[in-house]
XYZ file of C-alpha atoms in Angstrom:
367
model
C 0.065 0.028 -0.066
C 1.303 3.502 -0.818
C 1.876 6.017 1.862
C -0.119 9.129 1.721
C 2.067 12.254 1.027
C 0.964 15.850 2.508
C 2.586 19.073 2.023
C 2.647 21.565 5.020
C 3.509 25.047 4.320
C 4.846 26.816 7.061
C 7.161 26.083 10.054
C 5.451 28.115 12.864
C 4.077 26.241 15.913
C 0.899 25.515 13.925
C 2.615 23.999 11.024
C 5.166 22.014 13.172
C 2.593 20.526 15.396
C 0.320 19.514 12.380
C 3.458 17.875 10.608
C 4.408 15.987 13.819
C 1.074 14.628 14.335
C 0.622 13.563 10.713
C 3.993 11.902 10.787
C 3.203 10.036 14.065
C -0.088 8.805 12.193
C 1.939 7.271 9.432
C 1.656 10.194 6.961
C 4.777 11.017 4.898
C 4.959 14.874 5.293
C 7.049 17.512 3.515
C 7.146 20.733 5.341
C 7.917 23.787 3.260
C 9.363 27.148 4.524
C 10.892 30.166 2.892
C 12.659 31.221 6.045
C 16.111 29.610 7.051
C 14.748 27.688 9.974
C 11.552 26.950 11.991
C 9.417 28.857 14.420
C 7.546 31.559 12.657
C 6.873 34.005 15.395
C 8.315 31.556 17.626
C 11.791 32.096 16.005
C 14.911 32.975 17.934
C 17.197 35.466 16.430
C 20.928 35.353 16.635
C 23.070 38.482 16.432
C 26.581 39.471 16.984
C 27.793 42.715 18.747
C 30.696 44.694 17.546
C 33.077 43.086 19.950
C 32.041 39.696 18.525
C 29.762 38.680 21.545
C 27.027 36.216 20.293
C 23.522 37.218 21.467
C 20.046 35.271 21.094
C 16.718 36.647 21.440
C 13.175 35.516 21.542
C 12.034 38.505 19.687
C 8.478 37.071 18.907
C 6.216 35.285 21.318
C 8.204 35.495 24.563
C 6.398 32.824 26.304
C 3.006 30.893 25.916
C 0.237 29.562 28.456
C -1.899 26.494 28.048
C -5.337 25.700 29.419
C -6.899 23.261 26.878
C -6.363 19.673 27.764
C -4.746 18.636 24.668
C -2.443 21.388 24.625
C -1.475 20.702 28.133
C -0.778 17.051 27.075
C 1.661 18.192 24.459
C 3.244 20.719 26.743
C 3.857 17.882 29.357
C 5.533 15.667 26.561
C 7.670 18.578 25.482
C 8.684 19.163 29.234
C 9.778 15.638 29.529
C 11.644 15.880 26.352
C 13.558 18.922 27.591
C 12.060 21.128 25.075
C 10.130 23.257 27.466
C 10.308 24.825 30.818
C 8.093 27.082 32.980
C 9.224 30.674 33.466
C 8.921 31.505 36.889
C 8.997 35.151 37.192
C 6.539 37.824 38.397
C 5.091 40.149 35.647
C 4.129 43.935 36.573
C 2.685 46.889 34.692
C 4.408 50.260 34.377
C 2.217 53.530 34.073
C 4.070 56.358 32.244
C 1.476 58.911 33.937
C 2.254 58.067 37.391
C 5.883 56.769 36.899
C 4.891 53.787 39.018
C 5.091 49.811 38.804
C 2.121 47.625 39.827
C 2.330 43.998 40.650
C -0.378 42.288 38.532
C 0.122 38.695 39.580
C -2.636 36.951 41.151
C -2.888 33.575 42.982
C -3.403 30.734 40.613
C -1.921 32.495 37.685
C -1.489 30.270 34.706
C 1.839 29.207 34.122
C 4.229 30.600 31.459
C 6.243 28.204 29.228
C 9.195 28.757 27.220
C 11.206 26.702 24.651
C 14.640 25.601 25.749
C 17.083 26.801 25.015
C 15.143 29.070 22.711
C 11.336 29.544 21.878
C 12.064 27.767 18.500
C 13.406 24.764 20.117
C 9.750 23.002 20.112
C 9.474 23.670 16.171
C 12.958 22.547 15.725
C 12.189 19.279 17.245
C 8.780 18.773 15.708
C 10.169 19.270 12.278
C 12.844 16.720 12.611
C 10.369 13.968 13.865
C 10.038 10.641 11.957
C 7.938 10.921 8.987
C 8.692 14.766 8.523
C 11.100 15.965 5.920
C 11.567 19.899 6.220
C 12.655 22.051 3.384
C 13.812 25.432 4.566
C 14.701 28.342 2.099
C 12.154 27.059 -0.258
C 9.426 29.685 -1.368
C 6.056 28.307 -2.940
C 5.348 29.874 -6.172
C 2.012 27.822 -7.028
C -0.292 25.387 -5.503
C -2.528 23.559 -8.103
C -5.201 20.978 -7.579
C -5.014 18.401 -10.414
C -8.810 17.451 -10.722
C -8.398 14.307 -12.740
C -5.675 12.930 -10.411
C -7.057 13.988 -7.131
C -3.617 15.058 -6.135
C -2.003 18.579 -5.442
C 0.956 19.820 -7.384
C 3.486 22.100 -5.325
C 5.738 24.099 -7.436
C 8.514 26.482 -6.204
C 9.137 30.171 -7.228
C 11.573 29.284 -9.611
C 8.970 26.894 -11.510
C 10.620 23.824 -9.886
C 8.298 20.846 -9.711
C 8.433 20.146 -5.628
C 6.226 16.995 -5.682
C 2.688 15.879 -5.922
C 0.623 15.232 -2.826
C -2.580 13.775 -1.218
C -3.359 16.873 0.848
C -2.024 20.264 1.745
C -2.170 21.974 4.894
C -1.208 25.817 4.855
C -0.184 27.133 8.175
C 0.226 30.702 6.945
C -2.868 32.785 6.110
C -0.911 34.846 3.431
C -0.669 31.853 1.293
C -3.831 32.493 -0.139
C -4.587 36.105 1.120
C -4.672 39.544 -0.995
C -2.175 40.667 1.519
C 0.373 38.516 0.047
C 0.284 40.462 -3.167
C 0.360 43.812 -1.479
C 3.885 42.875 0.087
C 5.521 40.684 -2.680
C 3.823 42.077 -5.700
C 2.930 38.481 -6.970
C -0.529 36.563 -6.518
C -0.545 34.332 -3.641
C 0.500 30.686 -4.445
C -2.982 29.238 -3.439
C -5.769 30.353 -5.794
C -9.082 29.597 -3.819
C -11.352 30.230 -6.567
C -12.696 26.803 -6.248
C -13.588 27.503 -2.500
C -15.174 31.047 -2.407
C -16.403 30.434 1.320
C -12.843 29.970 2.306
C -11.468 32.836 0.349
C -14.140 35.046 1.789
C -12.975 34.101 5.409
C -9.280 35.013 4.262
C -10.217 38.171 2.303
C -9.476 40.747 5.265
C -8.210 39.277 8.455
C -7.266 42.244 10.641
C -3.880 42.152 11.808
C -1.773 44.099 14.529
C 1.718 45.036 13.406
C 4.621 45.348 15.805
C 8.118 46.249 16.210
C 10.283 44.410 18.494
C 13.592 46.022 19.755
C 16.410 43.725 20.827
C 18.714 45.086 23.554
C 21.830 43.904 25.323
C 23.215 45.613 28.427
C 26.780 44.773 29.955
C 25.150 44.802 33.448
C 21.741 44.164 35.308
C 19.096 46.776 35.066
C 18.437 46.808 38.752
C 16.408 49.615 38.892
C 13.396 47.492 37.243
C 11.679 45.413 39.772
C 10.172 43.290 37.381
C 11.655 40.641 34.451
C 8.591 41.537 32.564
C 6.060 44.232 32.284
C 3.176 45.779 30.378
C 3.247 49.447 29.805
C 0.388 51.636 29.970
C -0.145 55.350 28.627
C 2.568 55.164 26.139
C 1.890 55.709 22.639
C 5.250 53.724 21.695
C 5.780 50.949 23.994
C 3.439 48.220 24.994
C 5.541 45.907 27.129
C 9.199 44.710 27.942
C 10.843 41.689 28.985
C 14.032 40.496 30.290
C 14.896 37.683 27.606
C 17.993 36.420 29.586
C 16.049 35.817 32.660
C 14.441 32.663 31.034
C 15.504 29.147 31.916
C 18.652 27.952 30.278
C 19.706 31.221 28.771
C 23.137 32.771 28.511
C 23.445 35.489 31.288
C 26.733 36.899 30.219
C 24.947 40.245 29.220
C 21.567 41.208 30.413
C 19.156 41.031 27.349
C 15.629 42.806 26.854
C 13.032 42.843 24.131
C 10.658 45.476 23.820
C 7.421 45.481 21.885
C 5.859 48.696 20.300
C 2.207 49.640 20.348
C 0.355 48.464 17.357
C -0.668 52.272 16.691
C 3.106 53.270 16.632
C 3.901 50.441 14.101
C 0.942 51.300 12.046
C 2.256 54.823 11.817
C 5.591 53.683 10.755
C 4.292 51.208 8.393
C 1.837 53.979 6.876
C 5.074 56.167 6.290
C 7.341 53.444 5.036
C 4.965 50.845 3.387
C 4.479 47.010 3.674
C 7.523 46.039 1.745
C 10.772 45.037 4.196
C 11.846 48.228 6.057
C 14.842 49.862 5.138
C 18.152 50.001 7.505
C 17.181 53.769 8.007
C 13.593 53.057 9.110
C 14.688 50.252 11.495
C 17.432 52.543 13.019
C 14.803 55.397 13.512
C 12.524 52.820 15.208
C 15.404 51.518 17.517
C 16.313 55.117 18.532
C 12.515 55.881 19.358
C 11.832 52.682 21.155
C 14.987 52.806 23.236
C 14.270 56.674 24.031
C 10.816 55.562 25.531
C 12.265 52.888 27.463
C 14.670 55.463 29.085
C 12.102 57.772 29.452
C 10.513 55.663 32.269
C 13.074 57.229 34.515
C 14.580 53.767 35.637
C 18.188 54.674 35.207
C 18.466 52.528 32.001
C 22.077 52.487 30.773
C 23.328 52.518 27.166
C 23.089 49.302 25.580
C 25.971 47.495 23.866
C 23.531 46.455 21.306
C 20.241 47.407 19.758
C 18.348 46.266 16.703
C 14.864 46.304 15.711
C 12.828 43.892 13.738
C 9.360 44.247 12.192
C 6.589 41.746 12.674
C 4.039 43.131 9.855
C 1.226 40.667 10.399
C 2.088 38.464 13.303
C -0.849 39.347 15.591
C -4.339 38.608 14.140
C -7.215 40.564 15.647
C -9.759 38.187 15.019
C -10.513 34.455 15.040
C -12.121 33.226 11.826
C -13.002 29.444 12.635
C -13.607 29.029 16.175
C -15.923 26.044 15.796
C -13.941 24.056 13.136
C -10.555 25.296 14.503
C -9.220 25.448 11.035
C -10.468 26.151 7.486
C -11.193 22.771 5.696
C -12.185 21.612 2.161
C -12.792 17.987 2.476
C -13.162 17.128 -1.116
C -9.729 18.690 -1.972
C -7.939 17.633 1.159
C -7.124 21.406 1.967
C -6.598 22.801 5.433
C -5.460 26.365 6.444
C -4.540 26.504 9.935
C -3.111 29.039 12.563
C -3.631 31.216 15.367
C -6.142 33.371 13.413
C -8.518 30.415 13.302
C -8.907 29.829 17.090
C -7.345 32.699 19.245
C -4.402 35.003 18.601
C -1.711 33.316 20.657
C 0.681 30.250 20.655
C -1.992 28.085 22.247
C -4.586 29.030 19.617
C -1.993 28.012 16.957
C -1.327 24.693 18.413
C -5.235 23.771 18.683
C -5.780 24.774 15.146
C -2.718 22.645 13.817
C -3.783 19.544 16.104
C -7.275 20.266 14.180
C -5.997 20.348 10.627
C -4.009 17.197 11.395
C -7.036 15.342 12.558
C -9.259 16.201 9.877
C -6.677 15.171 7.081
C -5.582 11.973 9.031
C -9.442 11.099 9.182
C -9.807 11.445 5.372
C -6.666 9.940 4.253
C -7.587 6.903 6.077
C -10.244 6.414 3.763
C -8.103 6.535 0.517
């Protein structure tokens, strides 16, 4: 009996979980991602200071929580494999008007989990599991349903034939979204004319952009009473966290990540456009975010390293498939999954990826 083959597009946590579950169920999975490595918003960034010091930053999702039983089961498994640990710090809140901190923790606060030694460790491990072949640095140019053969044809951006598959799972909403064209100037790889209901749901998913600023300091910022805090009444910053305070991180320097407000990011994008921001734009953003951080009056020294990164559409502002947990075309064995389907966080992405794997596994078992 021939093995069913599935293409998974995107190696963020949703795609990685989906690929892993399919692989465990005997499906042959090929995972494609245009990035150099897995993670998506759970990526870890490697940087080097002018002095040659190597720095690592979780510059996207700083942590995740889990309340869903299926997700908790996966998290406990990842803990047992040493891929995940609890981040045991207290979070606070800083108000720019009063210039004061508040303790916002309550008894029974949901545990915060992080990947070890980086947020991308989970995706890395899942993308290497038996049954999963990962191809990074591979941009998809076209996905085509071959009606007579009941198979999907996947082609690269250069026109190369990347294979034929019994099913496709897209864990990136932009793969079939009009937004893909506005960013790349090319039509999206997946043409959903055959599924107008799915196309309509993906038409205009509102997203919150964000700029992240990665900072490294030679010593501890001892004037800050919390290693993670939200920021109120700032037009520029939404929150800050000490990345080097996480379990199993290097503590040679103290590393912080700042996240901008969506309003600030939208104003920059309105001026600079959706295309990849220029070095000049990122330098200006770096300066403005750092200055706002220092404006807290917390005796924040000059960093030995600073660099900004733009997350253009990483934070969906709505959920489009809460019931089904993913978008699904049974006839063509196509699923579209991600946090935008369930809830705009890591747990929502995991739930959606698992749901897509379940639906495809069920239909493939009947072939």
